[in-house]
Each structure stands twice: as structure tokens, then as C-alpha cells.
Amino acid sequence: MIVLRSILFNVLFYISTLIIMLACMFLFVLPVRYCWWLIPFWARTEKFLLRWVAGVKSEVKGLENIPDTGCIIVSKHQSAWETFALAEYYRQPTYILKKELRYVPFFGWYLMKFRQIPVDRGKKGKALSEMSKKAAEAIAEGRNIVIYPEGTRRPAGAEPQYKYGIVHLYKTLNCPIVPVALNSGVYWPRRRFFRFPGTITGEFLEPIQPGLQPDEFFKTLQERIEGASDRLLDEAEKATPDNIIIKEARARQAEYKKNKDFAWKSDVSKEEGRLCLKGGFFFDNALAQLVICSQFVL
């Protein structure tokens, strides 16, 4: 049954995404302020399909922790779920992404329409300066910048690998940081076809205010996200104890936590991290791949 439901959901996800992109082409002639409704509409559509086709519910906690002003959403990243399911709760979500994604038909056009922040990684220092300027403009407009500090999807229970580049934005933009914990990798595991029944939970945590020293901020951010994500993994285990992904997650945790000297750290040097151009916190390819594939499945 899981196989059939997963096949049906994946097909419907691709088809519905393509239909929405085609049906909403008229938005390109309208000012962007009249277009933001499309993002929550798309998110709710896909969550509806995920719930009733694949049997995966979506639960979101801590919405009161999202400030009314511009802020940076810093999210744990385990699957494609968080790239769309949480989008309806953001205020004009803004992603930092590779400039090449702008050239993808349909998908790239929408990225430009919604004024996402492209970065030319070949320009290095200049790219960082341009990115910081555009990010500051987005924050001034009250928008939410969305970042995945590990730079790519990590399996549930895997050792955290945060990039130090998030510290640059924290110091430069001087705005609240809202950490996000989740357990999406239990029910929507990365690089796997199956969607396992259960409830994915995403939780917005208490904001980290400006003013901390770089290393203190970096440690605080990881401790909050990883601590809450471990708690959500515990809750998932109680709710669906037979889920095979949870067993794999526990094995990963045991492997890296058996090292008594383990401490929260970045997997790149601080000097590299300041450049923010080595994968860092860019808009992850997971969702891009899903959307691009939807253009070719018909």
C-alpha cells in the first residue's frame, strides 16, 4: 500500500505543480504585491495531496515566534517537505539561490517574479557583497529570508554539519533569527521514493536576537535546532515505532554521539564559511529538482 500511495502522490505532486505554474502565468503582468497568495495556495495544495494520498499529515508549532518585522528563518533540512510546507507561514519568503536556477523554464521565471536573491558563486567576494545588500533590502521590506544552514538535506539523526556562513548574515543584517526544528526526514526521507504514513512536525523556536558574539550565536543556533529536532524525533518514535527510518536515525545518532568529545561545529573553516559560496545556505536543489521534473513527466 505504501508503494502505491507513494507512486500516486509523486505523480500528483508533479502534475499539480505544473498545472499551477501554467495556470498562474497571468501573474507575470501584475505587480508582485498581488501575487504572493500563490505560494500559500501551492503549499496547501501539496499538503492536501500529501495528507489524503500518502497518509502524511503536517503539523506546525510555534507560529507565535515569527516576528512581525523582517527576520531570517534558519531551518533544519531533512527533505523537500520544509521547502514548500512551511512556505505559507512566511511573509514574502525570500531564498538565496544559485543564479543558474533563474534560467530553468517556468520555475526560474517564478523565482525572478518573486524577487529571490541570486548569487553568482564565481564572483566570490563581490557576490557576497551583492547578496548582503539585497538581503538587507528584503529585511527592510519586512520579508522573511529562508536559509538552510547545512546547505543540503541531511538524514534524520545524522551528525549536524552547519556552515559558518550564517554568522555573516547574523552580523550584517542585525535582525532576529528564527530557528526551525523538524522531523520530516522520518516520513519523507531524502533520496527515497517512499512516503511513510505519520505526522511531520515543524516547529518555529524562540528567536535569537541580535547582539551575540559570532561563536556564541553559532553554538546557540545549533543547540536549539538540534535539541528540538531530537525531541521531535522522540515524538515520532512514540507515534510510529515501526517506522524503519527511525531505526536508521537512532543508529546514526549512536554513531556520532558515542564520541564523548563531540561538540557543535561547522564542517568548513570560518574563513570559507564567511564566503558563503560553497553550497552553504543556498536554496536547496531538492525542491528545484522536484519542480523541474514536473515539467517533463507529462
Short mmCIF file of N, CA and C in Angstrom, two decimals, residues 142-221:
data_model
loop_
_atom_site.label_atom_id
_atom_site.label_comp_id
_atom_site.label_asym_id
_atom_site.label_seq_id
_atom_site.Cartn_x
_atom_site.Cartn_y
_atom_site.Cartn_z
N GLY A 142 10.44 43.99 5.36
CA GLY A 142 9.67 43.12 6.24
C GLY A 142 9.55 41.69 5.75
N ARG A 143 10.40 41.28 4.82
CA ARG A 143 10.33 39.95 4.26
C ARG A 143 11.07 38.93 5.13
N ASN A 144 10.77 37.67 4.92
CA ASN A 144 11.44 36.58 5.63
C ASN A 144 12.46 35.92 4.71
N ILE A 145 13.73 35.98 5.09
CA ILE A 145 14.77 35.27 4.34
C ILE A 145 14.87 33.85 4.90
N VAL A 146 14.79 32.87 4.04
CA VAL A 146 14.77 31.46 4.46
C VAL A 146 16.11 30.81 4.12
N ILE A 147 16.73 30.20 5.12
CA ILE A 147 18.07 29.64 4.97
C ILE A 147 18.13 28.23 5.55
N TYR A 148 18.87 27.36 4.87
CA TYR A 148 19.16 26.02 5.37
C TYR A 148 20.65 25.96 5.68
N PRO A 149 21.03 26.13 6.94
CA PRO A 149 22.45 26.33 7.28
C PRO A 149 23.36 25.13 7.02
N GLU A 150 22.78 23.94 6.83
CA GLU A 150 23.61 22.79 6.49
C GLU A 150 23.85 22.68 4.99
N GLY A 151 23.11 23.48 4.22
CA GLY A 151 23.37 23.58 2.80
C GLY A 151 22.78 22.50 1.94
N THR A 152 22.36 21.40 2.53
CA THR A 152 21.76 20.30 1.78
C THR A 152 20.94 19.46 2.75
N ARG A 153 20.14 18.57 2.21
CA ARG A 153 19.33 17.70 3.08
C ARG A 153 20.24 16.72 3.83
N ARG A 154 19.94 16.56 5.10
CA ARG A 154 20.67 15.61 5.93
C ARG A 154 19.68 14.57 6.44
N PRO A 155 20.08 13.29 6.51
CA PRO A 155 19.17 12.26 7.01
C PRO A 155 18.79 12.51 8.46
N ALA A 156 17.62 12.06 8.85
CA ALA A 156 17.21 12.17 10.25
C ALA A 156 18.23 11.46 11.13
N GLY A 157 18.64 12.13 12.20
CA GLY A 157 19.60 11.55 13.13
C GLY A 157 21.05 11.69 12.74
N ALA A 158 21.33 12.28 11.58
CA ALA A 158 22.71 12.42 11.13
C ALA A 158 23.45 13.50 11.91
N GLU A 159 24.76 13.38 11.97
CA GLU A 159 25.57 14.40 12.64
C GLU A 159 25.37 15.74 11.95
N PRO A 160 25.08 16.80 12.71
CA PRO A 160 24.87 18.12 12.10
C PRO A 160 26.14 18.67 11.46
N GLN A 161 25.97 19.36 10.33
CA GLN A 161 27.10 19.95 9.61
C GLN A 161 26.73 21.37 9.18
N TYR A 162 26.68 22.27 10.13
CA TYR A 162 26.28 23.64 9.87
C TYR A 162 27.42 24.43 9.23
N LYS A 163 27.07 25.30 8.31
CA LYS A 163 28.04 26.17 7.65
C LYS A 163 28.14 27.48 8.43
N TYR A 164 29.36 27.96 8.58
CA TYR A 164 29.58 29.17 9.37
C TYR A 164 29.08 30.43 8.67
N GLY A 165 28.70 30.31 7.40
CA GLY A 165 28.25 31.47 6.65
C GLY A 165 27.04 32.17 7.25
N ILE A 166 26.20 31.44 8.00
CA ILE A 166 25.03 32.06 8.61
C ILE A 166 25.45 33.17 9.57
N VAL A 167 26.64 33.05 10.15
CA VAL A 167 27.13 34.07 11.07
C VAL A 167 27.30 35.41 10.36
N HIS A 168 27.72 35.37 9.10
CA HIS A 168 27.89 36.61 8.33
C HIS A 168 26.57 37.36 8.23
N LEU A 169 25.50 36.66 7.88
CA LEU A 169 24.21 37.33 7.77
C LEU A 169 23.71 37.81 9.12
N TYR A 170 23.95 37.04 10.16
CA TYR A 170 23.53 37.45 11.50
C TYR A 170 24.18 38.77 11.89
N LYS A 171 25.47 38.91 11.61
CA LYS A 171 26.18 40.14 11.96
C LYS A 171 25.79 41.29 11.03
N THR A 172 25.62 40.99 9.75
CA THR A 172 25.39 42.03 8.76
C THR A 172 23.98 42.60 8.82
N LEU A 173 22.99 41.73 8.96
CA LEU A 173 21.60 42.17 8.87
C LEU A 173 21.02 42.64 10.20
N ASN A 174 21.63 42.20 11.31
CA ASN A 174 21.23 42.70 12.62
C ASN A 174 19.71 42.58 12.83
N CYS A 175 19.20 41.39 12.60
CA CYS A 175 17.76 41.14 12.76
C CYS A 175 17.56 39.82 13.49
N PRO A 176 16.34 39.54 13.96
CA PRO A 176 16.10 38.28 14.67
C PRO A 176 16.31 37.06 13.77
N ILE A 177 16.79 36.00 14.38
CA ILE A 177 16.95 34.71 13.71
C ILE A 177 15.92 33.75 14.32
N VAL A 178 15.09 33.15 13.48
CA VAL A 178 14.08 32.21 13.96
C VAL A 178 14.51 30.79 13.59
N PRO A 179 14.97 30.00 14.55
CA PRO A 179 15.36 28.62 14.24
C PRO A 179 14.12 27.75 14.00
N VAL A 180 14.26 26.75 13.14
CA VAL A 180 13.17 25.82 12.86
C VAL A 180 13.68 24.39 13.02
N ALA A 181 13.01 23.64 13.88
CA ALA A 181 13.30 22.22 14.07
C ALA A 181 12.22 21.40 13.38
N LEU A 182 12.55 20.16 13.01
CA LEU A 182 11.55 19.32 12.34
C LEU A 182 11.97 17.86 12.35
N ASN A 183 11.04 17.01 11.92
CA ASN A 183 11.32 15.57 11.81
C ASN A 183 10.87 15.03 10.46
N SER A 184 10.89 15.87 9.45
CA SER A 184 10.36 15.49 8.13
C SER A 184 11.09 14.30 7.52
N GLY A 185 12.37 14.14 7.85
CA GLY A 185 13.14 13.04 7.27
C GLY A 185 12.67 11.67 7.68
N VAL A 186 11.84 11.59 8.73
CA VAL A 186 11.31 10.30 9.17
C VAL A 186 10.25 9.79 8.21
N TYR A 187 9.44 10.70 7.69
CA TYR A 187 8.31 10.31 6.85
C TYR A 187 8.51 10.63 5.37
N TRP A 188 9.42 11.55 5.08
CA TRP A 188 9.78 11.87 3.70
C TRP A 188 11.31 11.83 3.63
N PRO A 189 11.91 10.65 3.69
CA PRO A 189 13.37 10.55 3.72
C PRO A 189 14.00 10.99 2.42
N ARG A 190 15.14 11.61 2.52
CA ARG A 190 15.83 12.11 1.33
C ARG A 190 16.28 10.93 0.45
N ARG A 191 16.28 11.18 -0.84
CA ARG A 191 16.76 10.21 -1.83
C ARG A 191 16.03 8.87 -1.78
N ARG A 192 14.80 8.90 -1.30
CA ARG A 192 14.00 7.69 -1.29
C ARG A 192 12.64 7.99 -1.90
N PHE A 193 12.09 6.99 -2.51
CA PHE A 193 10.84 7.14 -3.23
C PHE A 193 9.64 7.14 -2.30
N PHE A 194 9.74 6.45 -1.17
CA PHE A 194 8.58 6.21 -0.32
C PHE A 194 8.23 7.41 0.56
N ARG A 195 6.93 7.54 0.83
CA ARG A 195 6.40 8.49 1.81
C ARG A 195 5.72 7.64 2.88
N PHE A 196 6.25 7.69 4.09
CA PHE A 196 5.76 6.83 5.15
C PHE A 196 4.66 7.53 5.95
N PRO A 197 3.53 6.86 6.20
CA PRO A 197 2.41 7.47 6.93
C PRO A 197 2.83 7.93 8.32
N GLY A 198 2.28 9.05 8.75
CA GLY A 198 2.59 9.61 10.05
C GLY A 198 2.37 11.11 10.03
N THR A 199 2.89 11.80 11.01
CA THR A 199 2.72 13.25 11.10
C THR A 199 4.08 13.94 11.13
N ILE A 200 4.36 14.70 10.09
CA ILE A 200 5.57 15.53 10.06
C ILE A 200 5.32 16.77 10.89
N THR A 201 6.24 17.08 11.77
CA THR A 201 6.10 18.26 12.62
C THR A 201 7.24 19.24 12.35
N GLY A 202 6.88 20.49 12.11
CA GLY A 202 7.84 21.57 12.02
C GLY A 202 7.58 22.54 13.15
N GLU A 203 8.61 23.02 13.80
CA GLU A 203 8.42 23.89 14.97
C GLU A 203 9.32 25.12 14.88
N PHE A 204 8.68 26.30 14.89
CA PHE A 204 9.40 27.56 14.94
C PHE A 204 9.78 27.82 16.40
N LEU A 205 11.06 27.99 16.65
CA LEU A 205 11.56 28.15 18.01
C LEU A 205 11.71 29.62 18.38
N GLU A 206 12.01 29.85 19.63
CA GLU A 206 12.19 31.22 20.12
C GLU A 206 13.29 31.93 19.33
N PRO A 207 13.03 33.15 18.87
CA PRO A 207 14.03 33.86 18.06
C PRO A 207 15.32 34.13 18.84
N ILE A 208 16.41 34.14 18.11
CA ILE A 208 17.70 34.57 18.65
C ILE A 208 17.88 36.03 18.26
N GLN A 209 17.97 36.90 19.23
CA GLN A 209 18.05 38.33 18.97
C GLN A 209 19.48 38.74 18.59
N PRO A 210 19.62 39.87 17.91
CA PRO A 210 20.96 40.37 17.56
C PRO A 210 21.78 40.66 18.80
N GLY A 211 23.11 40.67 18.64
CA GLY A 211 23.97 41.09 19.73
C GLY A 211 24.90 40.04 20.29
N LEU A 212 24.70 38.77 19.93
CA LEU A 212 25.59 37.73 20.44
C LEU A 212 26.92 37.75 19.69
N GLN A 213 27.95 37.27 20.35
CA GLN A 213 29.23 37.09 19.69
C GLN A 213 29.10 35.97 18.66
N PRO A 214 29.88 36.03 17.57
CA PRO A 214 29.71 35.04 16.48
C PRO A 214 29.71 33.59 16.93
N ASP A 215 30.71 33.18 17.71
CA ASP A 215 30.78 31.78 18.13
C ASP A 215 29.65 31.41 19.08
N GLU A 216 29.27 32.35 19.93
CA GLU A 216 28.16 32.11 20.85
C GLU A 216 26.86 31.93 20.08
N PHE A 217 26.65 32.78 19.08
CA PHE A 217 25.45 32.65 18.25
C PHE A 217 25.44 31.32 17.52
N PHE A 218 26.58 30.96 16.93
CA PHE A 218 26.66 29.73 16.14
C PHE A 218 26.35 28.51 17.00
N LYS A 219 26.88 28.49 18.21
CA LYS A 219 26.63 27.37 19.11
C LYS A 219 25.18 27.36 19.57
N THR A 220 24.65 28.52 19.91
CA THR A 220 23.26 28.61 20.37
C THR A 220 22.29 28.14 19.30
N LEU A 221 22.54 28.57 18.06
CA LEU A 221 21.68 28.18 16.95
C LEU A 221 21.63 26.66 16.80
#
